XYZ file of C-alpha atoms in Angstrom:
700
model
C -13.391 49.727 -27.921
C -10.541 48.464 -30.066
C -10.603 49.752 -33.616
C -10.875 47.718 -36.807
C -7.294 48.612 -37.775
C -5.882 47.103 -34.579
C -7.962 43.980 -35.090
C -6.654 43.555 -38.636
C -3.037 44.062 -37.531
C -3.388 41.448 -34.805
C -5.015 39.011 -37.227
C -2.021 39.326 -39.526
C 0.376 38.854 -36.634
C -1.525 35.797 -35.425
C -1.367 34.338 -38.941
C 2.420 34.783 -38.892
C 2.617 32.962 -35.586
C 0.622 30.047 -36.971
C 2.945 29.937 -39.996
C 5.886 29.629 -37.586
C 4.053 26.913 -35.684
C 3.394 24.946 -38.876
C 7.034 25.272 -39.933
C 8.256 24.131 -36.527
C 5.819 21.233 -36.547
C 6.948 20.086 -40.021
C 10.574 20.219 -38.896
C 9.906 18.108 -35.809
C 7.825 15.625 -37.836
C 10.814 15.168 -40.147
C 13.098 14.667 -37.134
C 10.666 12.093 -35.761
C 10.640 10.170 -39.046
C 14.449 10.244 -39.092
C 14.564 8.977 -35.515
C 12.310 6.062 -36.459
C 14.652 5.135 -39.304
C 17.697 5.398 -37.066
C 21.236 6.226 -38.029
C 24.011 3.959 -39.254
C 25.581 2.226 -36.286
C 23.109 3.718 -33.812
C 22.216 1.508 -30.860
C 18.565 0.508 -30.523
C 18.397 2.096 -27.070
C 19.704 5.439 -28.365
C 17.245 5.313 -31.237
C 14.419 4.646 -28.788
C 15.390 7.687 -26.714
C 15.407 9.909 -29.809
C 12.010 8.611 -30.888
C 10.493 9.363 -27.484
C 12.025 12.825 -27.266
C 10.835 13.907 -30.708
C 7.397 12.364 -30.085
C 7.094 14.479 -26.940
C 8.057 17.619 -28.874
C 5.458 16.761 -31.524
C 2.736 16.398 -28.920
C 3.578 19.788 -27.423
C 3.324 21.437 -30.832
C 0.186 19.544 -31.847
C -1.861 20.900 -28.910
C -0.983 24.524 -29.634
C -3.517 25.162 -32.405
C -6.333 26.034 -30.017
C -5.453 29.343 -28.424
C -1.874 29.535 -29.693
C -1.689 33.204 -28.742
C -4.226 34.699 -26.353
C -2.739 37.995 -25.245
C -0.266 40.809 -25.521
C 1.511 43.007 -23.000
C 2.507 46.556 -23.945
C 5.183 47.842 -21.559
C 5.759 51.452 -20.596
C 8.875 51.291 -22.754
C 10.039 48.810 -25.348
C 8.424 46.247 -27.615
C 5.215 44.357 -26.971
C 5.270 40.787 -25.621
C 2.862 38.237 -27.054
C 1.751 35.517 -24.616
C 0.570 32.076 -25.656
C 0.173 28.400 -24.992
C 3.754 27.603 -26.012
C 6.903 29.587 -26.733
C 8.127 30.235 -30.288
C 11.404 31.772 -31.451
C 12.566 33.390 -34.650
C 14.854 30.806 -36.254
C 17.123 33.474 -37.733
C 17.630 35.638 -34.627
C 16.610 33.199 -31.873
C 14.537 36.019 -30.391
C 11.214 35.065 -28.786
C 8.190 35.911 -30.909
C 5.721 34.216 -28.555
C 6.280 33.783 -24.818
C 5.114 30.631 -23.047
C 2.462 31.479 -20.427
C 4.685 29.890 -17.767
C 7.709 32.085 -18.486
C 8.534 34.904 -16.009
C 7.971 37.460 -18.775
C 4.326 36.357 -19.037
C 3.465 36.700 -15.366
C 2.248 40.343 -15.545
C -0.422 39.150 -17.976
C -2.090 37.502 -14.968
C -1.039 39.721 -12.095
C -0.763 43.331 -13.279
C -3.512 45.680 -12.064
C -4.247 49.374 -12.251
C -2.987 49.749 -8.692
C 0.136 47.670 -9.452
C 0.766 47.781 -13.223
C 4.180 46.074 -12.940
C 5.565 48.181 -15.776
C 2.676 47.302 -18.101
C 0.860 50.074 -19.942
C -1.797 47.957 -21.623
C -2.985 44.355 -21.463
C -4.688 43.040 -24.569
C -6.683 39.797 -24.670
C -7.459 37.901 -27.862
C -10.748 36.060 -28.330
C -10.277 33.391 -30.973
C -12.255 30.633 -32.620
C -9.893 28.101 -34.065
C -7.221 30.091 -35.879
C -9.482 33.071 -36.419
C -9.251 36.153 -34.199
C -12.818 37.294 -33.468
C -12.244 40.270 -31.183
C -9.878 42.047 -28.832
C -10.291 43.347 -25.290
C -7.914 46.070 -24.089
C -7.231 47.040 -20.501
C -5.387 50.312 -19.940
C -3.529 49.802 -16.671
C -2.390 53.415 -16.452
C -5.483 55.180 -17.667
C -9.244 54.778 -17.562
C -9.176 50.994 -17.680
C -10.325 50.579 -21.282
C -12.688 47.681 -21.945
C -14.046 45.381 -19.238
C -11.026 43.470 -17.855
C -13.262 40.590 -16.737
C -14.805 40.045 -20.158
C -12.624 37.038 -21.018
C -13.139 35.472 -17.593
C -16.922 35.894 -17.655
C -17.098 34.572 -21.197
C -15.207 31.458 -20.085
C -17.273 30.750 -16.956
C -20.565 31.409 -18.745
C -19.738 29.161 -21.706
C -21.534 25.794 -21.883
C -19.572 22.911 -20.376
C -18.197 20.155 -22.558
C -17.361 16.586 -21.647
C -14.079 17.400 -19.890
C -12.365 20.083 -17.865
C -10.807 22.884 -19.906
C -7.533 24.570 -19.220
C -7.694 28.177 -17.964
C -4.398 29.274 -19.432
C -5.954 32.399 -20.978
C -7.955 33.426 -17.897
C -5.785 32.577 -14.885
C -6.609 34.985 -12.073
C -4.074 36.657 -9.789
C -4.795 34.523 -6.696
C -4.587 31.410 -8.854
C -1.364 32.521 -10.532
C 0.308 33.055 -7.149
C -0.315 29.405 -6.264
C 0.615 28.088 -9.701
C 4.045 29.745 -9.545
C 4.647 29.226 -5.829
C 8.301 28.351 -5.233
C 7.989 25.658 -2.580
C 9.817 22.340 -2.733
C 7.594 20.476 -0.271
C 3.822 20.097 -0.045
C 1.445 22.840 -1.188
C -2.113 22.472 0.114
C -4.673 24.274 -2.046
C -7.958 24.562 -0.182
C -11.079 26.116 -1.552
C -14.809 25.649 -1.682
C -16.684 24.301 -4.698
C -16.046 26.117 -7.959
C -12.911 27.945 -6.845
C -10.849 26.230 -9.530
C -8.517 24.440 -7.130
C -8.230 21.356 -9.336
C -7.421 23.203 -12.529
C -4.992 25.420 -10.600
C -3.206 22.301 -9.349
C -2.934 20.922 -12.890
C -1.584 24.228 -14.192
C 0.894 24.179 -11.318
C 2.135 20.820 -12.587
C 2.541 22.278 -16.080
C 4.455 25.203 -14.571
C 6.731 22.907 -12.549
C 7.452 20.810 -15.636
C 8.354 23.984 -17.510
C 10.655 25.368 -14.818
C 12.149 22.074 -13.563
C 11.800 19.841 -16.609
C 15.166 18.112 -16.303
C 14.438 17.142 -12.696
C 10.805 16.087 -13.083
C 10.303 14.793 -16.601
C 12.405 11.618 -16.322
C 10.282 10.332 -13.455
C 6.956 11.941 -14.305
C 3.998 13.135 -12.281
C 1.222 11.173 -10.571
C -2.278 12.696 -10.380
C -4.668 10.956 -7.976
C -8.392 11.678 -8.207
C -11.450 10.381 -6.320
C -13.226 8.379 -9.026
C -13.111 7.319 -12.671
C -15.508 10.054 -13.808
C -13.282 12.679 -12.252
C -10.166 11.256 -13.901
C -11.886 11.281 -17.301
C -13.000 14.855 -16.620
C -9.524 16.247 -15.894
C -7.125 14.031 -17.839
C -7.192 16.231 -20.964
C -5.987 19.388 -19.183
C -2.274 18.593 -19.006
C -2.087 17.139 -22.539
C -3.817 20.325 -23.752
C -0.882 22.200 -22.212
C 1.626 19.941 -23.961
C 2.456 17.753 -20.955
C 1.962 14.000 -21.344
C 4.361 12.365 -18.859
C 1.566 12.078 -16.309
C -0.098 9.059 -14.705
C -3.746 9.497 -13.703
C -5.046 7.125 -11.056
C -7.559 6.609 -8.277
C -6.673 5.356 -4.783
C -7.918 1.939 -5.896
C -5.359 1.844 -8.742
C -2.178 2.402 -6.746
C -1.156 -1.263 -6.691
C -0.450 -2.350 -10.308
C -2.939 -4.908 -11.542
C -5.738 -3.686 -9.268
C -8.545 -1.331 -10.253
C -10.749 -1.315 -7.179
C -13.843 0.869 -6.773
C -15.897 -0.962 -4.134
C -16.258 0.972 -0.876
C -16.146 -0.415 2.659
C -18.629 0.300 5.410
C -17.711 3.442 7.378
C -16.532 1.357 10.356
C -14.314 -0.873 8.193
C -12.938 2.097 6.247
C -12.103 3.864 9.510
C -10.341 0.789 10.921
C -8.360 0.025 7.770
C -7.502 3.666 7.186
C -5.983 4.148 10.634
C -2.295 3.562 11.331
C -3.503 1.229 14.086
C -3.848 -1.435 11.390
C -0.054 -1.596 10.980
C 0.565 -3.825 14.027
C -2.303 -6.045 12.854
C -0.511 -6.619 9.542
C 2.851 -7.142 11.244
C 1.285 -9.685 13.608
C -0.305 -11.526 10.668
C 3.122 -11.876 9.055
C 4.789 -12.945 12.316
C 2.037 -15.517 12.875
C 3.122 -17.264 9.650
C 6.675 -17.693 11.029
C 5.977 -20.812 13.055
C 7.777 -23.383 15.167
C 7.104 -27.131 14.821
C 4.659 -28.614 17.335
C 6.649 -31.856 17.263
C 10.225 -32.482 16.086
C 10.431 -33.082 12.332
C 12.512 -36.192 11.470
C 15.019 -35.796 8.651
C 16.499 -39.140 7.566
C 19.963 -38.884 5.981
C 21.167 -42.320 4.937
C 21.669 -44.321 8.134
C 21.304 -41.216 10.323
C 18.158 -39.372 11.368
C 18.246 -35.864 12.800
C 15.297 -33.850 14.053
C 14.237 -30.271 13.485
C 12.785 -29.178 16.796
C 11.541 -25.940 18.308
C 15.036 -25.202 19.629
C 16.724 -24.986 16.210
C 13.669 -23.495 14.483
C 13.344 -20.885 17.225
C 16.994 -19.885 16.904
C 16.664 -19.687 13.115
C 13.474 -17.645 13.401
C 15.085 -15.172 15.797
C 18.080 -14.724 13.494
C 15.863 -14.317 10.426
C 13.730 -11.681 12.123
C 16.836 -9.882 13.420
C 18.178 -9.638 9.853
C 15.715 -6.825 9.188
C 14.797 -8.291 5.824
C 11.186 -8.612 4.613
C 9.507 -11.928 5.337
C 10.160 -13.691 2.019
C 13.766 -12.538 1.865
C 14.407 -13.387 5.532
C 13.246 -16.919 4.755
C 16.681 -17.532 3.220
C 18.292 -16.763 6.590
C 15.859 -19.135 8.313
C 16.547 -21.930 5.820
C 20.304 -21.369 5.908
C 20.511 -21.659 9.693
C 18.252 -24.710 9.848
C 20.303 -26.386 7.117
C 23.581 -25.607 8.895
C 22.328 -26.803 12.286
C 20.964 -30.099 10.943
C 24.140 -30.660 8.953
C 26.231 -30.188 12.103
C 24.022 -32.600 14.028
C 24.362 -35.201 11.327
C 28.138 -34.796 11.163
C 28.468 -35.100 14.934
C 26.945 -38.573 14.713
C 29.195 -39.639 11.859
C 32.315 -38.905 13.825
C 34.991 -36.257 13.855
C 37.412 -38.193 11.599
C 34.967 -38.476 8.719
C 33.061 -35.206 9.171
C 35.478 -33.001 7.254
C 35.436 -35.048 4.057
C 31.651 -35.557 4.126
C 30.588 -32.040 5.107
C 29.710 -30.856 1.603
C 27.824 -34.041 0.768
C 25.810 -33.991 3.978
C 24.986 -30.300 3.585
C 23.769 -30.935 0.031
C 21.653 -33.872 1.212
C 20.064 -31.754 3.951
C 19.398 -28.889 1.557
C 17.763 -31.222 -0.971
C 15.706 -33.232 1.486
C 12.086 -33.181 0.253
C 10.537 -33.801 3.643
C 12.553 -31.014 5.216
C 11.624 -28.683 2.355
C 7.927 -29.354 2.972
C 8.393 -28.700 6.678
C 10.215 -25.422 6.003
C 7.423 -24.323 3.652
C 4.994 -24.819 6.508
C 7.144 -23.104 9.116
C 8.203 -20.118 6.991
C 6.095 -20.071 3.810
C 6.584 -17.757 0.848
C 3.652 -15.328 1.119
C 1.899 -12.955 -1.266
C 0.078 -9.824 -0.087
C -3.219 -10.922 -1.604
C -3.197 -14.414 -0.083
C -2.154 -13.193 3.354
C -4.710 -10.385 3.558
C -7.540 -12.560 2.238
C -6.716 -15.228 4.833
C -6.576 -12.577 7.549
C -10.092 -11.371 6.712
C -11.649 -14.839 6.549
C -9.996 -16.116 9.736
C -10.328 -13.117 12.059
C -12.954 -12.943 14.783
C -13.076 -9.152 14.474
C -16.613 -8.424 13.205
C -15.487 -5.178 11.519
C -12.726 -6.826 9.463
C -14.207 -10.312 8.951
C -15.736 -11.207 5.605
C -16.498 -14.512 3.965
C -14.935 -13.631 0.611
C -11.462 -12.572 1.654
C -10.296 -11.236 -1.718
C -13.396 -9.132 -2.443
C -11.153 -6.085 -2.452
C -12.278 -2.602 -1.477
C -10.532 0.734 -1.928
C -9.559 0.620 1.747
C -7.715 -2.668 1.152
C -5.319 -1.214 -1.412
C -2.999 0.570 1.059
C -2.915 -2.594 3.185
C -1.888 -4.661 0.181
C 0.749 -2.079 -0.628
C 2.034 -2.198 2.944
C 2.325 -5.964 2.719
C 4.446 -5.660 -0.426
C 7.120 -4.064 1.759
C 6.552 -6.354 4.744
C 6.820 -9.500 2.628
C 9.327 -8.503 -0.036
C 10.076 -10.587 -3.088
C 10.779 -14.297 -3.372
C 14.550 -14.471 -4.064
C 14.351 -18.000 -5.438
C 11.651 -17.030 -7.934
C 13.600 -13.933 -8.951
C 16.759 -15.956 -9.537
C 14.807 -18.402 -11.683
C 13.280 -15.564 -13.713
C 16.689 -13.942 -14.185
C 18.141 -17.245 -15.360
C 15.307 -17.589 -17.870
C 15.963 -14.095 -19.215
C 19.694 -14.819 -19.540
C 18.974 -18.072 -21.344
C 16.624 -16.318 -23.776
C 19.228 -13.618 -24.507
C 21.896 -16.264 -25.056
C 19.600 -18.132 -27.427
C 18.911 -14.909 -29.358
C 22.631 -14.183 -29.656
C 23.330 -17.767 -30.703
C 20.603 -17.577 -33.315
C 22.012 -14.315 -34.669
C 25.485 -15.806 -34.865
C 24.069 -18.756 -36.764
C 22.350 -16.438 -39.215
C 25.704 -14.847 -39.999
C 27.370 -18.207 -40.542
C 24.821 -19.537 -43.010
C 24.017 -16.278 -44.709
C 24.495 -16.566 -48.476
C 22.433 -13.586 -49.624
C 24.175 -11.023 -51.761
C 24.656 -7.433 -50.541
C 21.477 -5.993 -52.100
C 19.254 -8.770 -50.744
C 20.795 -8.360 -47.299
C 20.310 -4.616 -47.296
C 16.702 -4.948 -48.403
C 15.659 -7.835 -46.135
C 17.334 -6.781 -42.886
C 17.484 -3.028 -43.242
C 21.240 -3.013 -42.492
C 24.353 -3.155 -44.651
C 26.915 -5.933 -44.648
C 29.407 -3.524 -43.106
C 27.030 -3.083 -40.185
C 27.273 -6.782 -39.361
C 30.790 -6.714 -37.935
C 29.892 -9.147 -35.170
C 26.942 -11.201 -34.034
C 25.990 -8.718 -31.348
C 24.945 -6.116 -33.922
C 22.510 -8.486 -35.538
C 21.387 -9.786 -32.163
C 20.495 -6.220 -31.228
C 17.921 -6.327 -34.021
C 16.207 -9.197 -32.240
C 16.130 -7.552 -28.798
C 12.658 -6.291 -27.925
C 12.796 -2.587 -27.075
C 10.401 -1.182 -24.482
C 8.478 1.367 -26.545
C 5.955 2.260 -23.851
C 5.880 5.927 -22.913
C 6.803 7.046 -19.413
C 3.225 7.090 -18.135
C 2.629 3.484 -19.216
C 5.880 2.251 -17.677
C 5.296 4.125 -14.423
C 1.708 2.923 -13.998
C 2.824 -0.712 -14.358
C 5.695 -0.487 -11.854
C 4.827 -0.558 -8.156
C 8.327 0.622 -7.225
C 8.305 3.590 -9.619
C 8.980 6.869 -7.813
C 7.542 10.143 -9.071
C 9.094 13.575 -8.784
C 5.741 15.219 -8.052
C 2.292 14.014 -6.981
C -1.050 15.814 -7.205
C -3.782 14.601 -4.849
C -7.292 15.852 -5.518
C -10.171 15.560 -3.044
C -7.362 14.918 -0.567
C -9.664 15.323 2.421
C -11.010 11.831 1.604
C -7.654 10.065 1.948
C -6.874 8.027 5.041
C -3.618 7.926 6.966
C -2.858 4.600 5.266
C -3.501 6.144 1.833
C -0.891 8.772 2.641
C 1.677 6.075 3.420
C 1.196 4.715 -0.106
C 1.624 8.126 -1.697
C 4.673 9.041 0.350
C 6.355 5.834 -0.846
C 5.664 6.879 -4.430
C 7.375 10.254 -3.956
C 10.494 10.105 -1.763
C 11.216 13.773 -2.506
C 7.907 14.653 -0.785
C 6.930 17.098 -3.552
C 3.122 17.314 -3.571
C 0.293 19.568 -4.641
C -2.641 18.680 -2.393
C -6.133 19.825 -3.330
C -9.126 19.611 -1.056
C -11.869 21.118 1.035
C -12.287 19.832 4.577
C -15.914 20.986 4.512
C -16.624 18.430 1.761
C -15.109 15.442 3.599
C -17.385 12.419 3.479
C -15.014 9.524 4.246
C -15.004 8.216 7.818
C -11.234 7.748 7.489
C -10.569 11.100 5.831
C -8.680 14.158 7.035
C -10.042 16.319 9.820
C -7.032 18.624 9.613
C -4.164 18.960 7.155
C -1.635 19.064 9.976
C -2.744 15.687 11.318
C -2.198 14.082 7.919
C 0.975 15.855 6.805
C 3.026 16.598 9.915
C 4.087 12.954 10.382
C 5.724 13.022 6.937
C 6.695 16.621 6.119
C 6.858 18.587 9.381
C 7.623 22.200 8.559
C 7.646 21.449 4.805
C 4.037 22.123 3.884
C 2.200 25.374 3.238
C -1.499 26.165 2.986
C -3.062 28.433 0.367
C -6.757 29.278 0.103
C -8.856 30.129 -2.948
C -11.754 32.405 -2.078
C -13.586 33.115 -5.346
C -16.140 30.736 -6.842
C -15.891 30.783 -10.643
C -18.346 27.952 -11.269
C -21.456 28.504 -9.186
C -23.730 31.521 -9.739
C -24.469 33.586 -6.638
C -28.141 32.568 -6.728
C -27.250 28.859 -6.496
C -24.399 29.394 -4.049
C -26.807 31.107 -1.639
C -28.837 27.886 -1.448
C -25.763 25.676 -0.988
C -24.343 27.995 1.666
C -27.394 27.414 3.884
C -26.621 23.668 3.783
C -22.974 24.340 4.616
C -23.969 26.475 7.608
C -26.081 23.623 8.992
C -23.108 21.268 9.494
C -19.974 23.472 9.248
C -20.946 26.907 10.575
C -17.320 27.989 11.008
C -16.419 27.471 7.352
C -16.446 30.610 5.244
C -17.978 29.883 1.822
C -16.361 31.308 -1.326
C -17.823 34.357 -3.047
C -19.306 33.916 -6.491
C -17.846 35.945 -9.353
C -21.195 36.269 -11.140
C -24.936 36.639 -10.557
C -26.786 36.007 -13.835
C -30.216 36.293 -12.203
C -31.395 32.703 -12.787
C -33.023 31.606 -9.518
C -32.998 27.885 -8.582
C -36.400 26.234 -8.838
C -37.929 23.507 -6.690
C -40.974 21.286 -6.766
C -42.680 18.862 -4.397
C -43.245 15.380 -5.875
C -44.498 12.031 -4.648
C -43.263 8.557 -5.573
C -45.592 8.302 -8.547
C -44.646 11.682 -9.975
C -40.865 11.446 -9.554
C -40.041 9.566 -12.799
C -42.099 11.993 -14.888
C -40.459 15.009 -13.222
C -36.981 13.630 -13.940
C -37.965 12.874 -17.545
C -39.273 16.419 -17.988
C -35.974 17.875 -16.745
C -33.957 15.664 -19.091
C -36.183 16.517 -22.058
C -35.855 20.249 -21.408
C -32.073 20.054 -21.082
C -31.770 17.989 -24.260
C -32.856 21.070 -26.209
C -30.079 23.205 -24.670
C -26.359 23.279 -25.333
C -24.221 21.931 -22.518
C -24.304 19.129 -19.970
C -26.762 18.070 -17.274
C -27.076 15.501 -14.502
C -29.606 14.167 -12.008
C -28.122 13.678 -8.511
C -29.841 11.734 -5.753
C -29.396 9.180 -2.958
C -27.623 5.938 -3.920
C -30.033 3.549 -5.578
C -32.372 6.238 -6.949
C -33.466 5.293 -10.465
C -32.091 7.699 -13.062
C -29.880 9.543 -10.545
C -26.152 9.625 -9.860
C -24.911 9.577 -6.238
C -23.325 12.837 -5.149
C -20.030 11.097 -4.363
C -19.609 10.250 -8.057
C -19.929 13.901 -9.100
C -17.187 15.275 -6.841
C -14.919 17.575 -8.802
C -17.276 17.628 -11.799
C -19.390 20.455 -13.175
C -22.533 20.595 -15.306
C -24.570 23.368 -16.893
C -27.749 22.079 -15.256
C -28.284 19.948 -12.154
C -31.436 18.352 -10.752
C -31.160 17.254 -7.116
C -33.626 14.540 -6.108
C -34.759 13.721 -2.566
C -32.414 16.183 -0.809
C -33.648 15.299 2.689
C -32.373 11.726 2.283
C -29.029 12.944 0.938
C -28.759 15.378 3.853
C -29.585 12.689 6.407
C -26.938 10.300 5.056
C -24.160 12.882 4.696
C -24.644 16.676 4.737
C -21.434 17.174 2.721
C -22.966 15.150 -0.126
C -25.864 17.594 -0.442
C -23.456 20.529 -0.411
C -21.510 18.848 -3.214
C -24.674 18.138 -5.223
C -25.956 21.713 -5.011
C -22.632 23.205 -6.147
C -22.157 21.222 -9.371
C -24.314 23.556 -11.506
C -22.833 26.397 -13.552
C -26.142 27.721 -14.906
C -29.347 26.077 -13.666
C -30.393 24.191 -10.526
C -33.606 22.350 -9.777
C -34.648 20.437 -6.642
C -37.319 17.743 -6.355
C -38.300 17.124 -2.740
C -40.861 15.052 -0.871
C -42.906 16.166 2.105
C -42.467 19.698 3.406
C -40.213 22.209 1.732
C -36.598 21.758 2.994
C -35.241 24.528 5.206
C -32.284 25.265 2.923
C -34.720 26.215 0.124
C -36.367 28.880 2.263
C -34.717 32.237 1.799
C -33.864 33.935 5.128
């Protein structure tokens, strides 16, 4: 064991590191305050950039208190390397005094072994509580091994769970580290059974990518997509705890700004909407709104009447479609050709001698004709995705897609709405009007500022105090006008989440086996670089539209640019509980190899037969017992069970204690749901069943 002297030395060194952290933090806080004040003559936009940059640096320093330094590497020759949550340098020498866990120099902390020491003589792990160093674990990589090398890992996995996922920066294992640092520019699929840490590995991979490719990734940010709101709440603290905040967390139902959809479709509807076969249905719905008149439309122009018939409308429609523009933008082509054709018809009746001088007037009269405008709106209307899709659902005879309330959106509708955004495009006329409004408002602001300068009679001191600028600053109206321009102070994550056309540099998809082919089209639009970390387990797929193979989902988009990595060790589920869950897995996926548990604490799952009358009391007894223990607990059962949470809502989550209710019903509805339910527990598992004892509870 490590001696008291070593412990005292390391405590002193850790105190020095915290002093450096506090000094660095105070310096950055001062820089942030200075950025808020701005500099003389500094543009508002430049000031805004400085504020954001220093705020980001502050956040990275503010998260470093917990576990600032968690280890040390002693090489065969040379000085020791201290490894921590962030990197710190000596301000006088610029030499590193603490190495960021993502730096190449820190990698042996996670990968060195007695068989392959990688030049490391000893690995030392620090066990801290707040800023206090409680104890040290040493591992001699070139001797007898020293203390237990798994002590830190076992302490972490045995600790009671809190409300959210914790980072594993101090206990990353070798197979996890290999994936985190994998140098692959395309799609990395991380597959692993329950408890293998695939989600937290993916999040640490994002932190690593931001560290190594910050200039490329940070300006556009990272999108993390999870299966449900509980999952997002569970994991969203991991990246901020690692100092990374330019991340958007979302569910598939959030991927169109303004929508937050959680309602699920029936399996048949989800399968139909999730298939690429729905694409021609959407295209046909758009084409069906590009109509020809049943009867010629009369357009009276003074003493002359011309008619818009199917011949002209058909020609205009063909040209508009051939333009390749989205529906709303192609409307301008349609209108332009109709207007030209009717103008020419009108001029031909006026006579060749007069046509030239009247052409502009006739064209303007045709373009402004109210009756023609109404007819054009009917033949080629401006469409919105929501209106078109809702009308499609209410008008179709297809029993799978038909519903009375067309805009009662489901998660499966979101990729269809997103597809229609591209098929329909924007309304150019509305955009021009909005742009004109913005220009008018800016002109009014500038005019107001110029007026302020003209009538200003305040003396220098009053001006300096009231406006926060000096008289010399006000060399022209534009400087003052800049003070009235509203600056977008939202951080990157807020701006990205609100912008449907925002493109991310990297996307993480968790529970990816649940995503449909149409979901993948949405995500590929969001990341043109096709840089993804995909997390999933095909054995846990429950969606009728989900993935049956990674190749089927990814090859259409990134052929030859995706790699598969497997995690094989279960860090969450004790061996005693995993043995029960594995029997369920074997019943519906016999070819899937379950992960191996890293621990066997000896606590055997319990089970009890109950009837309808006794179920509420049994659940209450479980909850009362767990209330006296530290940690978290949950009751999981079939949808609609009083006091229970459906298994689908616990995907990706973990609890110290789990009570599974009515497992036969869960198994009958979806075997993967029971497998998920049984693998949420980190310490204790109970099962309440009806009727005969379920087969998976009977030890072989």
